[in-house]
Short mmCIF file of C-alpha atoms in Angstrom, two decimals:
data_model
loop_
_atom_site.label_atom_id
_atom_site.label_comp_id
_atom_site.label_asym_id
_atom_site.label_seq_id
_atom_site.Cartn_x
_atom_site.Cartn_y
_atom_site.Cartn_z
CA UNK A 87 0.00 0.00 0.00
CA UNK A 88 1.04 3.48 -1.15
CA UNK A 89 1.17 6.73 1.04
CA UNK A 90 -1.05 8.01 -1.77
CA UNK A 91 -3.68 5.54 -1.23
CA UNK A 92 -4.11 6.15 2.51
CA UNK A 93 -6.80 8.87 1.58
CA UNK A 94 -8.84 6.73 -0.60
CA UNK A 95 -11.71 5.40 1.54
CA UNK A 96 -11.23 1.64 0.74
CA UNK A 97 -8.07 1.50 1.67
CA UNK A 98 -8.48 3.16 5.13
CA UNK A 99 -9.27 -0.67 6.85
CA UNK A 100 -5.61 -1.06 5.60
CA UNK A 101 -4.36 1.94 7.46
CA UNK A 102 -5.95 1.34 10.42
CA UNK A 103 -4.54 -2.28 10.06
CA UNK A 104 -1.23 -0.91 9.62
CA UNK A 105 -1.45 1.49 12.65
CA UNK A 106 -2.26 -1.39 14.36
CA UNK A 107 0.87 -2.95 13.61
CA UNK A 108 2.75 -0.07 14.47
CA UNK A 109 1.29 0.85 18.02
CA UNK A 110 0.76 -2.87 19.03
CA UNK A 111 4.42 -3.62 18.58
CA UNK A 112 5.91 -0.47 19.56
CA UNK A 113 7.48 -0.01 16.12
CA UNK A 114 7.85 3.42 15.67
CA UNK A 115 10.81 5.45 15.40
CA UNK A 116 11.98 8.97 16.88
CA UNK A 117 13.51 11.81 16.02
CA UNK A 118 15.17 14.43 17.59
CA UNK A 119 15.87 17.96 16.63
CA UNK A 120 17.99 20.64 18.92
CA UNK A 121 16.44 23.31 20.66
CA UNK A 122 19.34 25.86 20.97
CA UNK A 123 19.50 28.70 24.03
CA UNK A 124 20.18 32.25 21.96
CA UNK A 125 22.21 33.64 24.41
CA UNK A 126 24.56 30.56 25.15
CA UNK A 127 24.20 29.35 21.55
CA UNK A 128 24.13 25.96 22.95
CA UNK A 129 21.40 22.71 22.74
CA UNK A 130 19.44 22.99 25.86
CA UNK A 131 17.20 20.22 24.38
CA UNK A 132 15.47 18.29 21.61
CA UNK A 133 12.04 18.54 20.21
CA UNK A 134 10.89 15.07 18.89
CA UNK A 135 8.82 13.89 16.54
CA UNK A 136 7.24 10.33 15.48
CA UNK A 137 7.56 8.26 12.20
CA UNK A 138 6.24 4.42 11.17
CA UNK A 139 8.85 1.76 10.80
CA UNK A 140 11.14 2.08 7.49
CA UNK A 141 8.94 1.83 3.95
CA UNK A 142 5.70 1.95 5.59
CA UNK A 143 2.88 3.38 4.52
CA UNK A 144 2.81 5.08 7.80
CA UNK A 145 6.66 6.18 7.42
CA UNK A 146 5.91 10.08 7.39
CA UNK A 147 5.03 11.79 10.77
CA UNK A 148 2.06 13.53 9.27
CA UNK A 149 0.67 10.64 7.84
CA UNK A 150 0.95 8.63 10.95
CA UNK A 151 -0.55 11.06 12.89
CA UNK A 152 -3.50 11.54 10.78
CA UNK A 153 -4.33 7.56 10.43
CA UNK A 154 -3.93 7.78 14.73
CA UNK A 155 -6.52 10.60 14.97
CA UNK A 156 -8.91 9.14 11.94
CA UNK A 157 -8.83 5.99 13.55
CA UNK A 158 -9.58 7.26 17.07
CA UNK A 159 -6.32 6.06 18.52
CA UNK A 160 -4.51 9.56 19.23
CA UNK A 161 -4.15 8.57 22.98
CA UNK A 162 -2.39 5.36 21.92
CA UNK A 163 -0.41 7.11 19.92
CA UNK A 164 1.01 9.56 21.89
CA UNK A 165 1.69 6.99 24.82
CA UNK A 166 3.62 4.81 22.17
CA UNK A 167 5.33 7.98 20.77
CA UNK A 168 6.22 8.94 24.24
CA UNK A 169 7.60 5.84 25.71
CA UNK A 170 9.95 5.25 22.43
CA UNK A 171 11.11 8.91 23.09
CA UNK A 172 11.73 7.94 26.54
CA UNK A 173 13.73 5.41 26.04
CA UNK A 174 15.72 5.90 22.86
CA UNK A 175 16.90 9.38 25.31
CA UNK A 176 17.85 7.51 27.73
CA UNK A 177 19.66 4.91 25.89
CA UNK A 178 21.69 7.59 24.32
CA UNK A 179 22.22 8.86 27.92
CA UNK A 180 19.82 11.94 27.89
CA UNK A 181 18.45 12.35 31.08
CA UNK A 182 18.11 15.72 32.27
CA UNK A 183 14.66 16.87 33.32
CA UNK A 184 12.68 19.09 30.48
CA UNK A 185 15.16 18.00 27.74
CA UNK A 186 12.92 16.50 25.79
CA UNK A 187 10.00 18.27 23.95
CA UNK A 188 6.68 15.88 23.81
CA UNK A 189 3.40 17.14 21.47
CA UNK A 190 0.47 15.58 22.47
CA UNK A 191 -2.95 15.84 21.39
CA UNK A 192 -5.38 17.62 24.69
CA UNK A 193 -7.47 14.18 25.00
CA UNK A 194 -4.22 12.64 26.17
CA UNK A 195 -2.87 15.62 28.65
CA UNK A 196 -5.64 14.17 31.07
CA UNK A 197 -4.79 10.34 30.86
CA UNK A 198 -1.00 11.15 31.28
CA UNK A 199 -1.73 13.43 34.22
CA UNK A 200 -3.14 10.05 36.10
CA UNK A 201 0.04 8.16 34.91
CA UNK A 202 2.51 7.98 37.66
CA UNK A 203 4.86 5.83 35.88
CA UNK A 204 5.32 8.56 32.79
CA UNK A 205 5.20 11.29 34.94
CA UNK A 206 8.45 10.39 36.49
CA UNK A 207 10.30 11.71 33.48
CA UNK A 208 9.47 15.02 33.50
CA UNK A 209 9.42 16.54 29.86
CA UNK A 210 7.92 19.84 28.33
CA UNK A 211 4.67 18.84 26.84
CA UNK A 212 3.64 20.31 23.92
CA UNK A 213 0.35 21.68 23.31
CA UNK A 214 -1.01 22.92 19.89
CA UNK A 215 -2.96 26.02 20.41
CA UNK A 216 -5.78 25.55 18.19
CA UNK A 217 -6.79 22.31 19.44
CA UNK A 218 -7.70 24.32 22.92
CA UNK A 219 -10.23 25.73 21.37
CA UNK A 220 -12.71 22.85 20.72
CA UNK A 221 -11.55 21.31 24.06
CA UNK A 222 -13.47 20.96 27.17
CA UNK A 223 -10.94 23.35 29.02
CA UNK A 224 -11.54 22.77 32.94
CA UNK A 225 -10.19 19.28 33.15
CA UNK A 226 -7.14 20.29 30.53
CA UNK A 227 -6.27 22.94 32.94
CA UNK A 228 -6.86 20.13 36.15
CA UNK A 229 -4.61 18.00 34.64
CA UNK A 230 -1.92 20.53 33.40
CA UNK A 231 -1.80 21.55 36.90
CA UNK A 232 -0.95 17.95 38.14
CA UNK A 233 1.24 17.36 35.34
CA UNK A 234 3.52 20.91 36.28
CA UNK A 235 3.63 19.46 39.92
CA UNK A 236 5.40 16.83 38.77
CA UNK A 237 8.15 18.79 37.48
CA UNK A 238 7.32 19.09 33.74
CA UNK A 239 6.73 22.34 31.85
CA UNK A 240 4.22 23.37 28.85
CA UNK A 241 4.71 24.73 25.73
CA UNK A 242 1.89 26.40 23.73
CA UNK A 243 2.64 25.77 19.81
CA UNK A 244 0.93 27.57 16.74
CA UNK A 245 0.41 30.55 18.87
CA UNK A 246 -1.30 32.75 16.45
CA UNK A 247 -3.44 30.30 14.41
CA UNK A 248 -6.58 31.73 16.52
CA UNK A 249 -7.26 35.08 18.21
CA UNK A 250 -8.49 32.42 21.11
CA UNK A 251 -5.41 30.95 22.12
CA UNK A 252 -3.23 34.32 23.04
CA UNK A 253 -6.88 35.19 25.69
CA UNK A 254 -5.56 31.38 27.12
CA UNK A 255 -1.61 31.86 27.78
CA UNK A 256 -2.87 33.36 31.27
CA UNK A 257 -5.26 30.40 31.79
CA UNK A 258 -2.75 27.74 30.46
CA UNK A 259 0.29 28.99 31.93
CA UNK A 260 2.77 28.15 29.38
CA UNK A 261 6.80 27.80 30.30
CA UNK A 262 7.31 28.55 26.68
CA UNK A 263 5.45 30.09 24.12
CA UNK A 264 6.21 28.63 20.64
CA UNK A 265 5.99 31.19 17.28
CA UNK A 266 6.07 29.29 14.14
CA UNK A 267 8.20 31.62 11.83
CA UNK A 268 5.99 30.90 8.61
CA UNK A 269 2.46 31.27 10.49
CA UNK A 270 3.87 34.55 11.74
CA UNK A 271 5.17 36.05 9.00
CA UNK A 272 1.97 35.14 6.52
CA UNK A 273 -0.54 36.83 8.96
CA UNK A 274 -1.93 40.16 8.52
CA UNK A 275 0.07 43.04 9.74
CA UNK A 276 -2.67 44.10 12.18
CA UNK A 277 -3.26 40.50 13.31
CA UNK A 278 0.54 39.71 13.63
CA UNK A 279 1.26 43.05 15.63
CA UNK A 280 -1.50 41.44 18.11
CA UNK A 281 0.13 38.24 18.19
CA UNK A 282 3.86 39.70 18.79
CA UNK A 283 1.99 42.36 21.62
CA UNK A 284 0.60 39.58 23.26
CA UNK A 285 3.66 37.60 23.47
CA UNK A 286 5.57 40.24 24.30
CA UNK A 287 3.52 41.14 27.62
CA UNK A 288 2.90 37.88 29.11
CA UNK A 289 6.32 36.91 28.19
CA UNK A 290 7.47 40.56 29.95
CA UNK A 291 5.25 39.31 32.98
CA UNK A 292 5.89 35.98 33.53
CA UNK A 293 9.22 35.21 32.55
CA UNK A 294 8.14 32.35 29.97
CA UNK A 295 10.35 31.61 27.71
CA UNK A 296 9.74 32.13 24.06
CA UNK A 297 10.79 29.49 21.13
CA UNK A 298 11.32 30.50 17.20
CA UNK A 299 10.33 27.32 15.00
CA UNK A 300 11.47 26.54 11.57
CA UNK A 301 14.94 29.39 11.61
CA UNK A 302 16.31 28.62 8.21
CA UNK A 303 18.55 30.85 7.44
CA UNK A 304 20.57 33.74 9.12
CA UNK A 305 18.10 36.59 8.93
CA UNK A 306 15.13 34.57 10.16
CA UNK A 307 17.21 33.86 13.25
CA UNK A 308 17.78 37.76 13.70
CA UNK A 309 13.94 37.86 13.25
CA UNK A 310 13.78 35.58 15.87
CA UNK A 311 15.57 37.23 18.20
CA UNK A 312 13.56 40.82 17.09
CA UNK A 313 10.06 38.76 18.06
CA UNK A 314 11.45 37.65 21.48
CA UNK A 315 12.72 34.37 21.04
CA UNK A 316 15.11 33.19 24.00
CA UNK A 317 15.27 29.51 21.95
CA UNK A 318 15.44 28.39 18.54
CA UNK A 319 14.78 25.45 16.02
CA UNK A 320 14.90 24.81 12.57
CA UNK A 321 17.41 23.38 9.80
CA UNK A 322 19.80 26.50 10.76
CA UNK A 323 20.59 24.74 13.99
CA UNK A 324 20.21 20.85 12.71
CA UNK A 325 17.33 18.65 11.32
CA UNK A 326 15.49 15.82 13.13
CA UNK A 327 17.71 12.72 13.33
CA UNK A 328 19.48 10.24 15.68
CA UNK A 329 20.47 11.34 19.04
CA UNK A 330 23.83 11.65 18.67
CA UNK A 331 26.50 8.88 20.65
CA UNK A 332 28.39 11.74 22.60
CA UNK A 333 26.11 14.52 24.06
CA UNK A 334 26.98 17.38 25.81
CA UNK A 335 25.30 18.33 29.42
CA UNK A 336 21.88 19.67 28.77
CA UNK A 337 20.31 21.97 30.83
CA UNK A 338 16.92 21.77 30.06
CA UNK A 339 14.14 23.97 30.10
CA UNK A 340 13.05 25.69 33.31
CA UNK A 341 9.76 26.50 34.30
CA UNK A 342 8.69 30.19 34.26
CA UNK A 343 8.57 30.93 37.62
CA UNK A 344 5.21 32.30 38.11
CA UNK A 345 4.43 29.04 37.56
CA UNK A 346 4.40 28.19 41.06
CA UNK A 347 0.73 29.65 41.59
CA UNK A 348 -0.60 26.99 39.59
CA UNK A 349 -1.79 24.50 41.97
CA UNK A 350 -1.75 26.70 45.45
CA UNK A 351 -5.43 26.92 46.29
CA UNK A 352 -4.76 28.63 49.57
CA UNK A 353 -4.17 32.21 47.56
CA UNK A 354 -6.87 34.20 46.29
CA UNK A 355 -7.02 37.49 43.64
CA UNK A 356 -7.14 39.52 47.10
CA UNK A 357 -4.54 37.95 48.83
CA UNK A 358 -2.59 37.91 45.91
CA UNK A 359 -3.09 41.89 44.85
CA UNK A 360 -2.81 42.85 48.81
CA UNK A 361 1.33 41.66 49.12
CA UNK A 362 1.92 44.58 46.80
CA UNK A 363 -1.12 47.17 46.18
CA UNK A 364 -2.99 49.51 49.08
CA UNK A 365 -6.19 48.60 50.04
CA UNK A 366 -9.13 51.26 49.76
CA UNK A 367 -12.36 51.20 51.29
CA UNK A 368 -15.70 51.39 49.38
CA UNK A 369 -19.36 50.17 49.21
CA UNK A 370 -20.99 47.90 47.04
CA UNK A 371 -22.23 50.61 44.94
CA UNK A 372 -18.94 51.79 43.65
CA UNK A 373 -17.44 47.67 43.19
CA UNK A 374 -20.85 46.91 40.59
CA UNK A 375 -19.93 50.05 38.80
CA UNK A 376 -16.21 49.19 38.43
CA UNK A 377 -17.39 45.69 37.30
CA UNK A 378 -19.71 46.65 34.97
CA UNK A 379 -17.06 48.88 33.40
CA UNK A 380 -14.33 46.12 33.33
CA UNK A 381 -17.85 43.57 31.90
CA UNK A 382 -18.06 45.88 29.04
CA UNK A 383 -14.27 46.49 28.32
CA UNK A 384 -14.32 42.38 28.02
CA UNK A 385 -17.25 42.31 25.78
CA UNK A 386 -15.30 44.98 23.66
CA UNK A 387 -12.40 42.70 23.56
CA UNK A 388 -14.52 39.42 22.25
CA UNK A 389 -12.63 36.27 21.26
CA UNK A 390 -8.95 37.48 23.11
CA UNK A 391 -10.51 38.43 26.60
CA UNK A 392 -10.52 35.97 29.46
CA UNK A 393 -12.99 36.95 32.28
CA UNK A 394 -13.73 35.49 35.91
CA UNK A 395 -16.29 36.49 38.25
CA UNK A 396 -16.58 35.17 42.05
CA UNK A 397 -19.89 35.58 43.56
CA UNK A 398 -19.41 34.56 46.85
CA UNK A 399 -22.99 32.84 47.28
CA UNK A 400 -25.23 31.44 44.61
CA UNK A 401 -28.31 34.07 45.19
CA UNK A 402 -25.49 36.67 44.14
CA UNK A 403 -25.25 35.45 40.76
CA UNK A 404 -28.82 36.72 40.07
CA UNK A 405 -30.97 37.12 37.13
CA UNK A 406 -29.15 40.58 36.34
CA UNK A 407 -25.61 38.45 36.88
CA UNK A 408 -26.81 36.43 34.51
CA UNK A 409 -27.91 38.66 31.41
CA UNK A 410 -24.36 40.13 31.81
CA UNK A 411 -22.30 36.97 32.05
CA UNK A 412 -24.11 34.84 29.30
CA UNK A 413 -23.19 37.16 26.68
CA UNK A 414 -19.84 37.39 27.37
CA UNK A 415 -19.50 33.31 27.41
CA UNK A 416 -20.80 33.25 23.95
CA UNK A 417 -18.42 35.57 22.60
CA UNK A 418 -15.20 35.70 25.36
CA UNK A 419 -12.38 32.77 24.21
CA UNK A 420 -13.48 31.61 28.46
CA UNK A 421 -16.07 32.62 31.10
CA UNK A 422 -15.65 30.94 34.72
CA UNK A 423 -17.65 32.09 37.37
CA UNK A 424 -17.44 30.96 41.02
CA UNK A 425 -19.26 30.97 44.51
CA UNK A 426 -20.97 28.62 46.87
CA UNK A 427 -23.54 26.69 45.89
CA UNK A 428 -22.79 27.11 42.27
CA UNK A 429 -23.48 23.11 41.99
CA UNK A 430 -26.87 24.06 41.81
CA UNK A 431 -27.08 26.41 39.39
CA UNK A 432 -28.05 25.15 35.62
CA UNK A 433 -25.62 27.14 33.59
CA UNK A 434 -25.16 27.74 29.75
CA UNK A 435 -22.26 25.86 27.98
CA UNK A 436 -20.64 28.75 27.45
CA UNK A 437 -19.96 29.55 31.03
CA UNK A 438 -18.02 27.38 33.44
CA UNK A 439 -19.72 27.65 36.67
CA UNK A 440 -17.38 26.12 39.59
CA UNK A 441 -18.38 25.15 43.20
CA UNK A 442 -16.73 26.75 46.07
CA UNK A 443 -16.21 25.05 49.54
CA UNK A 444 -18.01 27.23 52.43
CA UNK A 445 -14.63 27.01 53.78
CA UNK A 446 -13.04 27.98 50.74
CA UNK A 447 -11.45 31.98 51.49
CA UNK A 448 -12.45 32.98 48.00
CA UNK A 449 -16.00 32.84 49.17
CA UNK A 450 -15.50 35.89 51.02
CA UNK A 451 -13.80 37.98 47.98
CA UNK A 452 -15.69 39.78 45.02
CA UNK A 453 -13.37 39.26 42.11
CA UNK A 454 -13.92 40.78 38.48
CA UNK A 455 -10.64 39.54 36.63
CA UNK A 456 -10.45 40.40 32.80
CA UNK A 457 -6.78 39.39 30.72
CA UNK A 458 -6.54 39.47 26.79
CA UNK A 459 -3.32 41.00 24.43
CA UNK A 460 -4.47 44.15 24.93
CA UNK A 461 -5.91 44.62 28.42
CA UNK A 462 -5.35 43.39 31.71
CA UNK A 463 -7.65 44.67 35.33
CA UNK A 464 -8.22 42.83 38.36
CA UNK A 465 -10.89 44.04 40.77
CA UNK A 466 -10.81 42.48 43.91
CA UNK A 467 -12.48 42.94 47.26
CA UNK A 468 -13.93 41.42 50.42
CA UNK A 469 -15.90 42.62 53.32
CA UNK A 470 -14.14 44.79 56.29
CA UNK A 471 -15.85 43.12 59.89
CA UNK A 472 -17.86 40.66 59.77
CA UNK A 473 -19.55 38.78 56.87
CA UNK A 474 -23.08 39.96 56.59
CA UNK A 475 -25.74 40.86 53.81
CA UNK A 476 -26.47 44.19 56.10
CA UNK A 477 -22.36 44.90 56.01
CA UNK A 478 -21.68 47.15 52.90
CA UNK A 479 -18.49 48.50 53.75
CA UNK A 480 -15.34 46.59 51.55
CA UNK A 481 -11.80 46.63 51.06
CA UNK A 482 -10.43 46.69 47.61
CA UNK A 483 -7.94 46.40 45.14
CA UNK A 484 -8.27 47.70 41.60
CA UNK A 485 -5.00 46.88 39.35
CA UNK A 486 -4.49 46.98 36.34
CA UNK A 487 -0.88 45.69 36.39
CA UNK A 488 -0.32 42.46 33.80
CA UNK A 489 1.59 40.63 36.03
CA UNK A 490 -0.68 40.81 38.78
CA UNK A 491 -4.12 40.69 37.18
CA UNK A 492 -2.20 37.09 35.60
CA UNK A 493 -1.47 35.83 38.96
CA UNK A 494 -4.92 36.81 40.19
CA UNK A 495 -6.36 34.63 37.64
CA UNK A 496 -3.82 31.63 38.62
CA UNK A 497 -5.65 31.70 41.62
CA UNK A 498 -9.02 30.85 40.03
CA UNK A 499 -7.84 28.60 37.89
CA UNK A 500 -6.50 26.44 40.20
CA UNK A 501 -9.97 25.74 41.21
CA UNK A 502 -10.90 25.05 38.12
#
């Protein structure tokens, strides 16, 4: 059987027979490509990818990949494609933590995230960023936070494909951003100054490293370095191959370290904002006009703006809560709103609604928190003296400091 005859329709029993063959038997083969460090101008790791045995049908990476996906076997695949990757590394002696780059489809982040065995090999998984758009995002993000605890890191690919995926970096949390040099340079100039803005200010905020694909030649690598790019890959620094016999010490990637509010669901938006801003004092009537205003600012920023809202208690996400919030979820790239009691509430698809613990110290804060490329404000507050529905008098925080407003929302999505 041909490549060629893959797509025809009768023959796809064959490829799924052949894919079969390949995943069954662990046949498949990797290959490894440097990841060079810009300012050392040294391999710091390898990205990998995954071919069929020799003359297959299923030889070429893209073809394998796309008879795993039509055949429904994607999280097969990428366990195969893993282990080999694992252990052709560590054959060759490669054993530094985050040295090897993994992609992987989002319907296998959550299996591998309840996979002790892999997870002691910590790696930098590779996410494509359009494929977060049609996922189911609150379990991604669960299991991306159990996956960083165990030491890996993630990399967002194809950033840029979809207006969506830049409003995500804050949700996500990427370690390192990855710009395709051809998807950025054929976009729009409007679109790609977005794109390079966005980078740019998470990058500036959360010390996240940023990674130039496909650097050809010597001017793409000073574009590179122009767009941000701390690391680089491409047939300028080597193509995929064998792992070579002698390798030199690899560093590895290192998380960003803001990273280390992903999973700590002791902190809050207001405890957060309080280490470093002043507290003011207000009333209720002032906090609803301030969140209306940073509502409407997120509705103005459509598909790029990532919004939370805590409510505290389920009768405060009322029916005028509502006609604000289910707007925004059809048209925001993610809407998450929180409180007690929120189990009982039957809320659209296009808002995640997530259940607080009574005990939980969010319940006590009133959080507006609204990120895309363009915008960043985190309104936080809670209650000065005791807890009451007659007690109108409130601390707050309003920031509109990247950084911050990104850690704020760390907070929340750790309860995700």
């Amino acid at each position: 059987m041909s490549a060629s005859q893959l797509s025809d329709p009768a023959s796809s029993s064959g490829a799924s027979a052949e894919l079969d063959r390949i995943i069954e038997g662990g046949l498949v083969r990797t290959r490894f490509q440097p990841i060079f460090d810009l300012d050392s101008m040294s391999v710091v790791a390898y990205g990998t990818s995954t071919r069929g045995p020799k003359d297959s049908p299923l030889e070429s990476p893209d073809v394998l990949l796309t008879a795993a996906r039509d055949s429904g076997r994607i999280v097969d695949f990428d366990t195969v494609s893993r282990t080999g990757a694992i252990l052709t590394s560590e054959r060759s002696g490669l054993s530094a933590p985050r040295s090897l780059f993994f992609s992987a489809d989002p319907s296998t982040v959550a299996r591998l995230a309840d996979d002790e065995t892999a997870l002691a090999h910590p790696m930098v998984l590779e996410i494509a960023g359009h494929t977060l758009i049609d996922t189911d995002l609150a379990p991604l993000l669960r299991a991306i936070v159990r996956i960083r605890d165990q030491g890996w890191a993630i990399a967002i690919t194809e950033v840029g494909v979809d207006p969506h995926t830049l409003a995500l970096l804050p949700a996500v949390a990427p370690d390192v951003i990855c710009l395709d040099l051809q998807i950025v340079s054929d976009l729009p100039d409007q679109r790609l100054a977005s794109v390079l803005s966005g980078v740019s200010a998470y990058a500036e905020a959360t010390g996240c490293l940023v990674l130039a694909h496909g650097v050809e030649t010597e001017q793409q690598l000073v574009t590179a370095r122009a767009l941000g790019a701390t690391l680089a890959q491409g047939p300028l620094f080597g193509g995929a191959a064998e792992l070579p016999t002698t390798l030199p010490y690899l560093s590895g990637v290192r998380p960003a370290p803001s990273g280390r509010l992903a999973g700590l669901r002791q902190d809050t938006p207001f405890s957060v904002a309080a280490e470093r801003r002043e507290a003011r004092v207000s009333n209720s009537g002032l906090l609803l006009q301030i969140s209306l205003f940073l509502e409407a600012h997120a509705a103005l920023e459509g598909d790029s703006a990532l919004v939370f809202g805590t409510f505290q208690h389920r009768e405060n996400f009322d029916d005028r809560a509502v006609e604000r919030y289910y707007p925004l979820g059809l048209t925001a790239a993610f809407v998450g709103v929180f409180g007690h009691g929120f189990d009982q509430l039957d809320l659209d698809d296009s808002v995640c609604g997530v259940e607080l613990d009574v005990a939980d110290p969010l319940v006590a804060e009133w959080n507006v928190v609204v990120i895309s490329p363009n915008f960043a404000a985190t309104l936080t507050a809670r209650q000065l003296g005791d807890p009451s529905p007659t007690n109108d008098t409130y601390e707050f925080i309003l920031t509109h400091d990247r950084r911050l407003t990104i850690e704020a929302a760390r907070t929340l999505v750790a309860r995700l």
